[in-house]
XYZ file of C-alpha atoms in Angstrom:
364
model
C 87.745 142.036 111.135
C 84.257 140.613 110.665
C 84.009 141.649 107.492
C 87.349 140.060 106.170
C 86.393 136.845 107.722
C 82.838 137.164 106.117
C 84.279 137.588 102.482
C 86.802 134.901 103.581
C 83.683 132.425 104.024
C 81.569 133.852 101.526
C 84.804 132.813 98.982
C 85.266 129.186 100.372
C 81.840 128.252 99.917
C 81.622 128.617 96.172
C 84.937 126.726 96.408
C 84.239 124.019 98.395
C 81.459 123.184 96.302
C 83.108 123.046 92.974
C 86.056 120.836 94.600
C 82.761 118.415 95.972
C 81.951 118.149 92.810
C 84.895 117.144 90.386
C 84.117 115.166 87.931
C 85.845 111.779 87.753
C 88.973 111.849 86.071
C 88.908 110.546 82.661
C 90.302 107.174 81.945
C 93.641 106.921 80.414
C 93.926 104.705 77.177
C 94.826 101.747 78.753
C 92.248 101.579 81.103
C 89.531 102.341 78.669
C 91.430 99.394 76.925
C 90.866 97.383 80.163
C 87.187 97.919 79.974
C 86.374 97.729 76.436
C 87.499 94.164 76.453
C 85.448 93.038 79.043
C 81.750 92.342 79.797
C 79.159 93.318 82.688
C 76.568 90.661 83.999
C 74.467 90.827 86.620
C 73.713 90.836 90.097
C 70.462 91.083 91.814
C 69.875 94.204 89.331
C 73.137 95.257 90.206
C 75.968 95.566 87.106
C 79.660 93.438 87.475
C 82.851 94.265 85.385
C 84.590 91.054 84.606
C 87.108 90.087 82.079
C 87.122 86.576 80.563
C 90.099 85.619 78.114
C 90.403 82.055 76.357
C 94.436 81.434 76.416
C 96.432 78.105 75.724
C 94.889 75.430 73.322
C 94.790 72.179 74.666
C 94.772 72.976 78.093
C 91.275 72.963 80.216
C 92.494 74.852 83.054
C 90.645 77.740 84.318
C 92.333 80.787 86.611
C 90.148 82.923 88.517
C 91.775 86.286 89.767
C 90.554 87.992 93.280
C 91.675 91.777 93.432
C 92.841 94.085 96.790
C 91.219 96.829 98.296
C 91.108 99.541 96.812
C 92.155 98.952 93.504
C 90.527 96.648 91.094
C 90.622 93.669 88.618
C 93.711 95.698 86.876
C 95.886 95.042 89.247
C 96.381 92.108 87.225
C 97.269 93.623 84.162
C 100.921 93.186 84.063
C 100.713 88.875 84.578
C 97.588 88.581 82.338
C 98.508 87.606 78.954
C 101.399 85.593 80.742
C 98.833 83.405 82.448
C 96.620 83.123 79.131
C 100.081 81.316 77.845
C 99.307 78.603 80.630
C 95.486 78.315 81.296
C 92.430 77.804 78.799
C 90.640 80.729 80.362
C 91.625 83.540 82.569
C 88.952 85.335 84.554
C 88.827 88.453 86.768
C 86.106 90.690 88.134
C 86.008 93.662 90.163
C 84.144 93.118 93.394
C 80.639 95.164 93.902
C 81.908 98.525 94.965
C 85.371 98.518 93.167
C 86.593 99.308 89.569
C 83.968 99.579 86.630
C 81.266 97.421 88.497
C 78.221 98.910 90.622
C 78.561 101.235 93.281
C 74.978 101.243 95.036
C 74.978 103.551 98.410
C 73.559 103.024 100.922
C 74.510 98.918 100.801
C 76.311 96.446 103.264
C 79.041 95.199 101.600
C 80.193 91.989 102.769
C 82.749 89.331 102.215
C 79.999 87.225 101.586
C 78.387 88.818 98.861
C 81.384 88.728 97.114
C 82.041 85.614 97.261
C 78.343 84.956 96.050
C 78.969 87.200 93.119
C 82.080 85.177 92.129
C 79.938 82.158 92.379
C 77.013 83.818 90.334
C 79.926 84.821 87.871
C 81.044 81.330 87.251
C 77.619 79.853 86.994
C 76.977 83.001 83.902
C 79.800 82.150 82.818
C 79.179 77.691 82.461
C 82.136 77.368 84.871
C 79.791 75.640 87.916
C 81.357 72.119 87.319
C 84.665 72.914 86.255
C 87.508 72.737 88.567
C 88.967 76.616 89.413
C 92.397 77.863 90.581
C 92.064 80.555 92.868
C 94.992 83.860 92.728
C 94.096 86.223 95.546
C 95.645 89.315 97.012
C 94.172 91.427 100.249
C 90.679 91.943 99.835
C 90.548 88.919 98.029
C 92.138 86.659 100.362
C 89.108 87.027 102.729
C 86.860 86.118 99.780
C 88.917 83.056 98.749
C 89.034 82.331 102.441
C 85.256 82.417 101.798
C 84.724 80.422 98.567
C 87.040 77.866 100.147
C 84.880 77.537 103.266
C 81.795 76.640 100.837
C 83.941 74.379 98.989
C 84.748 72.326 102.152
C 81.569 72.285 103.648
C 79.868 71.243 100.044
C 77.716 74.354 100.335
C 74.743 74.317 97.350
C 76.316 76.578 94.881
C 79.772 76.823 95.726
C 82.457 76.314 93.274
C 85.251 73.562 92.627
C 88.345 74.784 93.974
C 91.189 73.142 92.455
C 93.928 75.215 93.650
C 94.307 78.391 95.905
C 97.057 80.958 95.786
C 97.213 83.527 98.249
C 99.723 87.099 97.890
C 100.063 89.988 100.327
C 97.587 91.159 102.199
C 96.008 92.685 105.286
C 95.176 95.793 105.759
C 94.030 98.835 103.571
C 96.482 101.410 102.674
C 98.156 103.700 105.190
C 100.259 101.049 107.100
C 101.219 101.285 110.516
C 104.277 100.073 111.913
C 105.386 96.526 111.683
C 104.575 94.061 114.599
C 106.863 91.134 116.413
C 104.273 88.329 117.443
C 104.685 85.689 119.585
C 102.865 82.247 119.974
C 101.203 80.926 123.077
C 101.024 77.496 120.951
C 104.474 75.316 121.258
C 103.466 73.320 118.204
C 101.633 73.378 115.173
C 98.908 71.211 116.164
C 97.746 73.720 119.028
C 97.258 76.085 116.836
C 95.168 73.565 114.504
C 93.210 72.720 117.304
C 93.018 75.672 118.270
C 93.623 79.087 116.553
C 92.865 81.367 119.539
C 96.134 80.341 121.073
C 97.444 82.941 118.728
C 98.251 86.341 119.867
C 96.611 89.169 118.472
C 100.191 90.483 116.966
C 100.661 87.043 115.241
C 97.304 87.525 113.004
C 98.319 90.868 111.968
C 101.752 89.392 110.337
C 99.552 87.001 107.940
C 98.275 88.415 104.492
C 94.865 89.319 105.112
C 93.750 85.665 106.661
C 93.566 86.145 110.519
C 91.143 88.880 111.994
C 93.665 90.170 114.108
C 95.720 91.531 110.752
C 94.019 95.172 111.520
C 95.193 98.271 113.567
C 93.502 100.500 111.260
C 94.851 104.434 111.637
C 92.346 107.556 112.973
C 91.092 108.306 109.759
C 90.350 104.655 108.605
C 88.649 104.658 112.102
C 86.141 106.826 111.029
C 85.121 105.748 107.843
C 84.777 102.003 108.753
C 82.611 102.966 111.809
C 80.565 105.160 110.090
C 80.771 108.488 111.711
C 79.383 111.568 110.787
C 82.395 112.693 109.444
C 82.597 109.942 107.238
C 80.579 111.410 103.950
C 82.819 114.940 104.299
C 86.025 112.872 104.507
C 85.305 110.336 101.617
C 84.167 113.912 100.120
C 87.613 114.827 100.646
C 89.707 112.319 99.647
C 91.598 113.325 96.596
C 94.268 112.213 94.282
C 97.424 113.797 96.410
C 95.744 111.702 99.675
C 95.537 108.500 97.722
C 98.461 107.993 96.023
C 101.059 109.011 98.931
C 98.317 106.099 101.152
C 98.940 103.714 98.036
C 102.432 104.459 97.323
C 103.839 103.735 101.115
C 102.845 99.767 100.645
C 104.838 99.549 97.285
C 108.735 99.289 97.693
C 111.029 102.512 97.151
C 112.074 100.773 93.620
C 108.726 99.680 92.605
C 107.128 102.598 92.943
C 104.104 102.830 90.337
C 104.106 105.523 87.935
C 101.902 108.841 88.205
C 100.115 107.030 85.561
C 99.415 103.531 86.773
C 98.311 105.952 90.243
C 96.208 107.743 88.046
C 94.843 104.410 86.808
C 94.081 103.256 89.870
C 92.565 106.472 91.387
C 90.368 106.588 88.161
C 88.768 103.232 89.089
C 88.223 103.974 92.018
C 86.310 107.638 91.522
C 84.205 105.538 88.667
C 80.409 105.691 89.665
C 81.766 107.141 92.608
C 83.387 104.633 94.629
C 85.053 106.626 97.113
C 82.170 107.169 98.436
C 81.356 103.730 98.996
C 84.868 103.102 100.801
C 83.455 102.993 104.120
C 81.029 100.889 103.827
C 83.285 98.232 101.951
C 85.828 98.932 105.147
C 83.365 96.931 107.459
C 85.509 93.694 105.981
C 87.808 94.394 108.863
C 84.989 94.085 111.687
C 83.835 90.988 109.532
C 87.431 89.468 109.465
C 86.797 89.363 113.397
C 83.580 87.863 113.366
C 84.292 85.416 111.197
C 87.766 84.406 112.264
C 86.803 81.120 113.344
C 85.138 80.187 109.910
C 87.806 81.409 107.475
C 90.810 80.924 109.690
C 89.163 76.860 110.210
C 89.205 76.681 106.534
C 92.905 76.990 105.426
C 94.626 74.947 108.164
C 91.644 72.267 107.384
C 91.741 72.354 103.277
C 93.202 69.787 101.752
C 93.401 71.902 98.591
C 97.337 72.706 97.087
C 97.934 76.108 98.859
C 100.620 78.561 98.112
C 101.907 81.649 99.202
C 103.564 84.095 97.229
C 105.042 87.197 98.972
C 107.081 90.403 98.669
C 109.277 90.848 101.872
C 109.447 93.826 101.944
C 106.067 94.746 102.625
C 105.354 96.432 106.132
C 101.919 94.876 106.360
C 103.638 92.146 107.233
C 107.355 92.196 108.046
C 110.107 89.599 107.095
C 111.320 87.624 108.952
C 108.901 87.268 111.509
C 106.078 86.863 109.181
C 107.650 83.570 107.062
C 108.682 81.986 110.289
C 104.832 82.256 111.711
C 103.343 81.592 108.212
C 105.141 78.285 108.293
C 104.617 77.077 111.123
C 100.494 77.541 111.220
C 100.186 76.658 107.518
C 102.989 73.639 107.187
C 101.279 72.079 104.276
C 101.172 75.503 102.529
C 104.342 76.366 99.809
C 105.934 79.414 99.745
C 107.588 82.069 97.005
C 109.876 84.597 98.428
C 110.061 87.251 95.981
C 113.389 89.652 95.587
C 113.540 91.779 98.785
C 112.843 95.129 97.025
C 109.133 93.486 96.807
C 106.355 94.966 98.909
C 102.703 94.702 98.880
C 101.838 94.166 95.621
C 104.071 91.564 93.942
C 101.860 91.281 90.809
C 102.684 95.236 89.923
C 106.136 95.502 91.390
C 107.446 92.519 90.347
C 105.257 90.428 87.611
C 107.842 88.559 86.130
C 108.944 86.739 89.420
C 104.942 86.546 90.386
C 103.870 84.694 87.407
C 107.250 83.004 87.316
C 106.467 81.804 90.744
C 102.661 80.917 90.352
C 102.807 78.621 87.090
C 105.570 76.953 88.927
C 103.129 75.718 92.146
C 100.401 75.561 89.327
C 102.791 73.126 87.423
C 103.946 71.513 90.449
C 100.468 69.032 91.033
């Protein structure tokens, strides 16, 4: 019996070392299409992935595009040469960590950093002075939340917001079940005045603004906390874990293709990034320091906000999750997309999402 379970071992060693070791998958043509038509510049030694496309003559407008977690600038694929129909230039990047940009380990990702890189990326770029519209989904909401911040408080460096439009968001994949909040606030103006009033189930129904959006699951436990399980687990992750994660926030009819998952899981085993993913995770304890500061700075902006949002996303359930939006955020407007729409509107459903955006873009 010793034996057997000897040979047993002496097998799964070899094995487990060759499946630690796959290569990144190779990048499919469109991807390598992605990334052959934009530019790197850089960060404190560190490399950035940005795209940067001049679009409709006579216009001076400027779109900046803030990606989720864990995907990457491509997300905007599908809405990209519609907004270049609309704005002078259109600009993504992926975030340090994500996509064809840097990957450094060991390195304490932060919301702010990001936020400095996008403001590093518009100075490279000659953009410091020119008025930006913000599009942000997930991840990026915090880092628009961020920018916006900067903006209010005239921070030295921070950039000219012009516009900010917001899209699902909240957690990383792997949702948990859908929450029913309730308001100790009667009116709007409590929870202006003050935003603790709200219960910790009311933050997790907004996209990715409020702290309280996170009841992360075991595993997502231990990566963000950084056990010592963590570097096995991101180790691990493969494909088959990823997409099913991925796959439960889109809708049943929206479902991406094995491709556009293959896409996706490609950018995010470039340079390595999965093994980065728990270090970029410590967003959600940030979201919780920082409440005050980024929740403060969309009920105080004066700055056109919109939402636009698939309802059937269980990050945050419909109704409940309109009703509460509305009433915190009353100067904010709102797109309901169809309600086969879940987490990410700009895949699932780009048509109505840039239908939706140029018309709050067109409507100031």
């Amino acid at each position: 019996m010793k034996e057997w379970w000897l040979q047993v071992g002496l097998l799964g060693v070899p094995l487990l070392a060759v499946y630690l070791h796959l290569p990144a998958p190779q990048l499919s043509p469109a991807l390598r299409s992605w990334k052959s038509s934009g530019s790197f510049f850089t960060y404190k030694d560190l490399n950035i992935f940005y795209r940067d496309s001049s679009g409709a003559v006579g216009s001076s407008d400027v779109v900046v595009l803030l990606h989720g977690f864990p995907t990457s600038s491509y997300d905007w694929s599908k809405i990209w040469e519609g907004l270049t129909q609309r704005f002078h230039r259109v600009i993504a990047l992926d975030f340090l960590g994500f996509g064809f940009s840097d990957k450094p380990r060991p390195h304490g990702y932060s919301i702010f950093e990001q936020a400095t890189i996008v403001e590093g990326l518009l100075r490279h770029l000659g953009l410091r002075h020119q008025r930006i519209n913000l599009v942000a989904h997930d991840y990026g909401d915090t880092v628009a939340q961020e920018l916006l911040h900067r903006y209010e408080h005239n921070r030295t460096g921070s950039i000219l917001i012009n516009s900010l439009c917001l899209s699902n968001g909240g957690r990383s994949i792997n949702p948990g079940a859908p929450w029913h909040g309730t308001m100790k606030g009667d009116s709007v103006g409590d929870v202006q005045q003050n935003p603790s009033s709200l219960t910790a189930p009311f933050f997790a129904l907004l996209p990715g603004i409020f702290p309280e959006t996170n009841y992360p699951r075991f595993i997502q436990k231990l990566l963000r906390d950084g056990g010592l399980l963590s570097p096995l687990l991101l180790r691990l992750m493969n494909f088959f874990f990823f997409s099913g994660g991925l796959g439960a926030v889109f809708g049943p009819y929206t479902q991406p293709s094995q491709a556009e998952l293959w896409d996706m899981w490609a950018a995010v085993r470039n340079n390595d990034g999965n093994l980065v993913m728990d270090s970029i995770l410590q967003y959600i304890n940030q979201r919780k320091k920082h409440r005050e500061r980024w929740v403060g700075a969309l009920m105080s902006t004066s700055v056109p906000l919109h939402l636009i949002y698939g309802p059937l996303d269980p990050v945050n359930p419909h109704p409940e999750f309109l009703q509460l939006y509305r009433k915190v955020l009353p100067m904010s407007t709102v797109s309901v997309l169809d309600e086969h729409i879940s987490h990410y509107p700009q895949l699932e459903d780009p048509l109505g999402f840039l239908n939706a955006y140029l018309n709050f873009i067109n409507s100031f």
